[in-house]
Short mmCIF file of C-alpha atoms in Angstrom, two decimals:
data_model
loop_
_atom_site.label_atom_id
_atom_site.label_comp_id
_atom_site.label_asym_id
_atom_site.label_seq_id
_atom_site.Cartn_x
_atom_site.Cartn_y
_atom_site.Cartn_z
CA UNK A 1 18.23 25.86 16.18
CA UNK A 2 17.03 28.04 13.01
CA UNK A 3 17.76 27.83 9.61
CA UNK A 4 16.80 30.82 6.73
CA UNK A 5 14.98 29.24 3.90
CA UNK A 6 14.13 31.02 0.91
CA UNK A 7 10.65 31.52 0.73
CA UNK A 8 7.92 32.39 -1.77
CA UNK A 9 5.37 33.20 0.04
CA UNK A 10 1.24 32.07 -0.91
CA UNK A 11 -0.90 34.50 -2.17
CA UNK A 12 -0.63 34.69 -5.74
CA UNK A 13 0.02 31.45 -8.62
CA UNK A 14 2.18 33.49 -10.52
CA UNK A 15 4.75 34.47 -7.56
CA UNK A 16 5.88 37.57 -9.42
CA UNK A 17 9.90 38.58 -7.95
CA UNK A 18 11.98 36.29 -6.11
CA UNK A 19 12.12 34.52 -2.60
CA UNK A 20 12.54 36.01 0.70
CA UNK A 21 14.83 34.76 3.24
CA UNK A 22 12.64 33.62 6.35
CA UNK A 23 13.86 32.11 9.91
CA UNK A 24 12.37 28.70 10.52
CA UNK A 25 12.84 26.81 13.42
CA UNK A 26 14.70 23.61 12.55
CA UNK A 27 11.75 21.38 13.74
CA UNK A 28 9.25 23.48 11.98
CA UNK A 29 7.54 21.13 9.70
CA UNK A 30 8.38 23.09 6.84
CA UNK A 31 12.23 22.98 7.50
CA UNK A 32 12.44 19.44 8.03
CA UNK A 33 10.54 18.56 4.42
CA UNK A 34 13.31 20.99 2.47
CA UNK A 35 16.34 19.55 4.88
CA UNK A 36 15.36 16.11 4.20
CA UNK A 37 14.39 16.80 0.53
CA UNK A 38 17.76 18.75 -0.37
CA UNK A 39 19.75 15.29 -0.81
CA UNK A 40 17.77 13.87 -3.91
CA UNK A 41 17.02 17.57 -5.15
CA UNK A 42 18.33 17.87 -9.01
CA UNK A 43 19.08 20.97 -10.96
CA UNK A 44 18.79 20.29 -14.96
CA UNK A 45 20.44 21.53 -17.89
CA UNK A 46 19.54 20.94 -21.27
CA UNK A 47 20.88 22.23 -24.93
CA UNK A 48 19.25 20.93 -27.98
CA UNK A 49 22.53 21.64 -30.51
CA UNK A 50 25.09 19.41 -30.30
CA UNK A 51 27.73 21.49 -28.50
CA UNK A 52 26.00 24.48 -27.99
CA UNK A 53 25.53 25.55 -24.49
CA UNK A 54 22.58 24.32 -22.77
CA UNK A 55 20.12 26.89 -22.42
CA UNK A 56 17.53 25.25 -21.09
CA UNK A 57 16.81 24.07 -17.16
CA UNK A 58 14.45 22.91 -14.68
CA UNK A 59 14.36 20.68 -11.80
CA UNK A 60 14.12 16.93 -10.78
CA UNK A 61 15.20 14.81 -7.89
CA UNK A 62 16.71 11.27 -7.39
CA UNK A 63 13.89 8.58 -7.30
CA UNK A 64 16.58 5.58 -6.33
CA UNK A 65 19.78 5.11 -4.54
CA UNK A 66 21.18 3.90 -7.62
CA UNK A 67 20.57 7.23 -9.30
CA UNK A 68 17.22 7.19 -11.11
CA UNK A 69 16.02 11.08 -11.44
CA UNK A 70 12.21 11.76 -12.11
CA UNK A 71 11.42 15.34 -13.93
CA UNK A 72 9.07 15.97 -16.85
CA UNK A 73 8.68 14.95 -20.40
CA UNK A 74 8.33 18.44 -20.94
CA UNK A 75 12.08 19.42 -20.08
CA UNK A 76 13.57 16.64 -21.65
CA UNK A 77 11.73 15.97 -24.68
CA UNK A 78 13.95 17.03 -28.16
CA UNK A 79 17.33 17.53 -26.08
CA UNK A 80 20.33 16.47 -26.84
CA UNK A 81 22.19 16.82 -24.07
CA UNK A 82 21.36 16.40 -20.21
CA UNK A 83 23.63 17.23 -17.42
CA UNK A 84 22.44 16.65 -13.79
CA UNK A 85 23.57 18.95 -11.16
CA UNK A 86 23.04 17.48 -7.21
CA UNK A 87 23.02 19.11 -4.41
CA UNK A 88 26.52 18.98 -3.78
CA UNK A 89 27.30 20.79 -7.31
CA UNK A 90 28.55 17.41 -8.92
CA UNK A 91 27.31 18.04 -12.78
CA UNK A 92 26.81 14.13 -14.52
CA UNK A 93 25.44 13.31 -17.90
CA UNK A 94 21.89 11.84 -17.50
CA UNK A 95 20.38 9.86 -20.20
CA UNK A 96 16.30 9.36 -20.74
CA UNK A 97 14.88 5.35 -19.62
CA UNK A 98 11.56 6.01 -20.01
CA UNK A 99 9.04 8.68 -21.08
CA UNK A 100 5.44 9.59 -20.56
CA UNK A 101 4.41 12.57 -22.65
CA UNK A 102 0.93 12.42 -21.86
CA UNK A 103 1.90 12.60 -18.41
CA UNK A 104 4.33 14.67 -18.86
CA UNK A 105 6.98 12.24 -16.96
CA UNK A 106 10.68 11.39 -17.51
CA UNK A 107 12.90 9.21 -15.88
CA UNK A 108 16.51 9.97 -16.31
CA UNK A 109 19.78 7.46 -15.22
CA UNK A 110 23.02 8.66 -14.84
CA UNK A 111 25.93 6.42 -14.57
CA UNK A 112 27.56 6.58 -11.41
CA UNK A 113 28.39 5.40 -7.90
CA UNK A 114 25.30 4.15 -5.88
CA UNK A 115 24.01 5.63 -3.00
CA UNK A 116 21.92 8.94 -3.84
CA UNK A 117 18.98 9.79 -1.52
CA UNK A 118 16.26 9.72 -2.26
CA UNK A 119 12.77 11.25 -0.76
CA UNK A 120 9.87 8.88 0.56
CA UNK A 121 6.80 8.79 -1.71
CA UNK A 122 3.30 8.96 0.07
CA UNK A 123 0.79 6.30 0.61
CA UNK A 124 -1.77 7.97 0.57
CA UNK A 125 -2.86 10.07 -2.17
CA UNK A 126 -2.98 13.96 -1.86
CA UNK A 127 -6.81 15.08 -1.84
CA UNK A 128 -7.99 18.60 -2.62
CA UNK A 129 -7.68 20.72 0.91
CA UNK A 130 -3.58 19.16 1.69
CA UNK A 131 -1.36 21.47 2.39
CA UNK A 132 1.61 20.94 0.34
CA UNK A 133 4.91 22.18 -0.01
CA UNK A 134 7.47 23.15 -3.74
CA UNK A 135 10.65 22.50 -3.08
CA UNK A 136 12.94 23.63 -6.36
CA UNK A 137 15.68 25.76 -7.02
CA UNK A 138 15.49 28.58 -10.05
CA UNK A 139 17.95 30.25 -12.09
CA UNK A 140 20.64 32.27 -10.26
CA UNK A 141 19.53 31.06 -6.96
CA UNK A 142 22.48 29.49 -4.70
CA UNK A 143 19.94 27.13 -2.65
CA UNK A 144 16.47 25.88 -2.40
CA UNK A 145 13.33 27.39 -2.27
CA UNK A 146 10.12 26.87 -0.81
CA UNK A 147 6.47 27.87 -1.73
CA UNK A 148 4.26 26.12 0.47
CA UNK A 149 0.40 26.44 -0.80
CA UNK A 150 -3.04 24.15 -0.82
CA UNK A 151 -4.21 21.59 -3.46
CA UNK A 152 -7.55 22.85 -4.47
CA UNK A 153 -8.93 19.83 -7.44
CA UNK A 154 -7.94 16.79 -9.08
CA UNK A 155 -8.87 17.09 -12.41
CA UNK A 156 -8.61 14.88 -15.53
CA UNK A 157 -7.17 16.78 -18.35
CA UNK A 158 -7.62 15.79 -21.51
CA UNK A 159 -4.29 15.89 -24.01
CA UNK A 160 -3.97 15.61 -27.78
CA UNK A 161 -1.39 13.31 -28.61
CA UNK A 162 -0.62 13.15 -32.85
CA UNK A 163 2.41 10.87 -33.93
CA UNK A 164 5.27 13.05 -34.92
CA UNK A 165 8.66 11.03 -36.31
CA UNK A 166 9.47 8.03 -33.92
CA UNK A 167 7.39 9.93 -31.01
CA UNK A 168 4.37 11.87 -30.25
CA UNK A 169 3.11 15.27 -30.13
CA UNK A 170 0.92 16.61 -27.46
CA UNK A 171 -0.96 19.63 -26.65
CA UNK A 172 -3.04 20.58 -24.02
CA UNK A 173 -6.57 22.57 -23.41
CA UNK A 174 -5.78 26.49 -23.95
CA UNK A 175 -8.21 26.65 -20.85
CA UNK A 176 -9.71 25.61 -17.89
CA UNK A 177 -12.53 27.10 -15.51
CA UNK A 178 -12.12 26.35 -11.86
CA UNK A 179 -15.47 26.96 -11.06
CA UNK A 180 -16.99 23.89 -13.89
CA UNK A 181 -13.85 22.37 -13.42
CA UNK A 182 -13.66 22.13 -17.50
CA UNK A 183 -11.01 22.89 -20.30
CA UNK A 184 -11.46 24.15 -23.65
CA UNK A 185 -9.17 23.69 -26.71
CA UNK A 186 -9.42 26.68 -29.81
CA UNK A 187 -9.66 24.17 -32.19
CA UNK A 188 -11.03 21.21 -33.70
CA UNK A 189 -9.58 17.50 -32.80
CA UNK A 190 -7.07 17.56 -35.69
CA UNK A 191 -6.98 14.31 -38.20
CA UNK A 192 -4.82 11.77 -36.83
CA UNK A 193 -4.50 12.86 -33.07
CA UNK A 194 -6.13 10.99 -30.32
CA UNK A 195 -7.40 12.67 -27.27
CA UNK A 196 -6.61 10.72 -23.87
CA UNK A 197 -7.42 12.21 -20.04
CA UNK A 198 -3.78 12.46 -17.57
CA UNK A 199 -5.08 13.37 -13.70
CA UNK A 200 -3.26 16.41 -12.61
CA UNK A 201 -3.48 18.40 -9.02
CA UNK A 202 -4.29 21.84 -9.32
CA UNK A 203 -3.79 24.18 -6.53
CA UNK A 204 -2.44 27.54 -5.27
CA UNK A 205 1.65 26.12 -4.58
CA UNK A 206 4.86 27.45 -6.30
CA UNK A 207 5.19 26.99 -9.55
CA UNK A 208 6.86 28.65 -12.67
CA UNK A 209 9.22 28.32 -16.01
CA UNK A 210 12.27 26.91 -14.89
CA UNK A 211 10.34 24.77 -11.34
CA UNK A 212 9.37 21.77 -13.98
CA UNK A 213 9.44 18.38 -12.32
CA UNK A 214 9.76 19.98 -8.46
CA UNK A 215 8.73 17.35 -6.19
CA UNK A 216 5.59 18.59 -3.92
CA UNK A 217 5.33 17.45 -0.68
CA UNK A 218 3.31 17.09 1.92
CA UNK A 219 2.95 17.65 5.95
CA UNK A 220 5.31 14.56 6.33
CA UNK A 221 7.69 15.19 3.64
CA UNK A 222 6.82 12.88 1.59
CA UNK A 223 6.15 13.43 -2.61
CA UNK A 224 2.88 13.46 -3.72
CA UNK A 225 3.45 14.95 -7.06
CA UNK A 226 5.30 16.73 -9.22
CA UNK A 227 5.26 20.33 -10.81
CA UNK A 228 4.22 20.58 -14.54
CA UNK A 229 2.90 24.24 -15.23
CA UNK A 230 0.17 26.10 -14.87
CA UNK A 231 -2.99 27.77 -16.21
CA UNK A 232 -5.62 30.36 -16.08
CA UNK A 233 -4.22 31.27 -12.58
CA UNK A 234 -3.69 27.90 -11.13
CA UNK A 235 -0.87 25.68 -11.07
CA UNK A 236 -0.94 21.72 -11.41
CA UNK A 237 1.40 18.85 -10.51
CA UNK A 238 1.28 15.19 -11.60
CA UNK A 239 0.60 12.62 -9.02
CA UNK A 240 2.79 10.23 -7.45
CA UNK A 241 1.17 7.25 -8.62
CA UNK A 242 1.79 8.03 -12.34
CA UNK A 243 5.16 8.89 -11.06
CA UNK A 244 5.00 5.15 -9.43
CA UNK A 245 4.14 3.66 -12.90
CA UNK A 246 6.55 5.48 -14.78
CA UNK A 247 9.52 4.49 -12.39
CA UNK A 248 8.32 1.10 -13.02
CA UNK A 249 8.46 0.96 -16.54
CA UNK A 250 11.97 2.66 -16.66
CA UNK A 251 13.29 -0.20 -14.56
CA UNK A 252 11.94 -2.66 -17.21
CA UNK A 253 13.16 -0.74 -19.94
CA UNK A 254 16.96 -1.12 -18.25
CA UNK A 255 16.67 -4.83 -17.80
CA UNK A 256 15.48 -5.46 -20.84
CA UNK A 257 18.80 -3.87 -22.54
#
């Protein structure tokens, strides 16, 4: 009737050290979220040399039975090569369908059999006060983890995107005050960028390099968001309904080819 989950426990955004192993009872809210989650949860790699070893990783989770993954634009963006690892330890090559860098979204496909789980998205939006739960797996770690924690603002963050090549560029505020819920860059708008606002969720959950595109859940399971990074001692996610639009415009993009 118990399981041990891994567990980084709430107190402090930048969950210095690693997970403990706690007890939960199997129909402890937080159990069933991370039992029903661990089917669609994706481990990334990433390498950004042609046959180099990948380097880089980070998180994402199947979006579709027919094996859409949603991470960030972040972990993807500039790589050349993109394995997906489930959570049965099958590694597959994922390509990119679609993109959102001022979101920082990505929706990857990988070619395959159907029938991947995938988690249920909310209905209703997350508001500041929701408990919420990260569910991602780090570096060297043999299962999932948890770090359950509190959305605390919504905020619209504003992002500089300047055309770079056939893509974009983007950079965001070098600050942001919780208390006047405003952000501050160290420099002038450059010539030729554009400024444009992405809604993010900040809070006090899990998050750090290598939990990219985590889903976050809430009470019922269900994602709300998705982890992107953090700042000034807070950590934010994207919301499901950019994830929504995203998802939508990847399956357009495969049609259309």
């Amino acid at each position: 009737n118990y399981v041990r989950i891994n567990t980084y426990e709430q107190g402090s955004s930048t969950f210095l050290g690693g997970p403990k192993g706690k007890l939960y009872n199997r129909q402890d809210a937080d159990a069933v979220s991370l039992l029903g989650a661990r089917e669609s949860s994706v481990f990334l790699t990433a390498n950004r040399i042609p046959g180099e070893p990948h380097t880089y990783s980070a998180n994402g989770f199947f979006a579709s039975e027919d094996g859409l993954i949603v991470t960030n634009h972040h972990v993807v963006a500039r790589s050349i090569e993109i394995n997906a690892i489930d959570s049965k330890g099958i590694s597959r090559r994922a390509q990119v369908v679609a993109m959102n860098a001022v979101d920082d979204l990505a929706v990857l496909k990988v070619d395959s059999e159907r029938g991947f789980k995938s988690p249920r998205f909310a209905k209703e939006a997350a508001q500041p006060g929701d408990r919420v739960l990260a569910v991602t797996k780090q570096v060297g770690d043999r299962s999932l983890s948890i770090g359950p924690g509190k959305i605390e603002s919504i905020e619209q963050v504003p992002i500089r995107v300047r055309p770079l090549g056939t893509g974009v560029k983007v950079t965001g505020p070098n600050s942001y005050n919780p208390v006047d819920h405003t952000f501050k860059f160290n420099s002038e708008l450059p010539s030729g960028s554009h400024q444009a606002n992405s809604e993010r969720l900040f809070g006090t959950y899990f998050s750090k390099p290598g939990a990219s595109g985590s889903p976050l859940l809430n009470a019922n399971g269900e994602v709300v968001a998705v982890l992107s990074g953090g700042m000034n001692g807070k950590n934010y996610a994207v919301p499901a309904k950019s994830i929504a639009e995203i998802l939508s415009e990847a399956r357009k993009n495969l049609a259309s080819k």
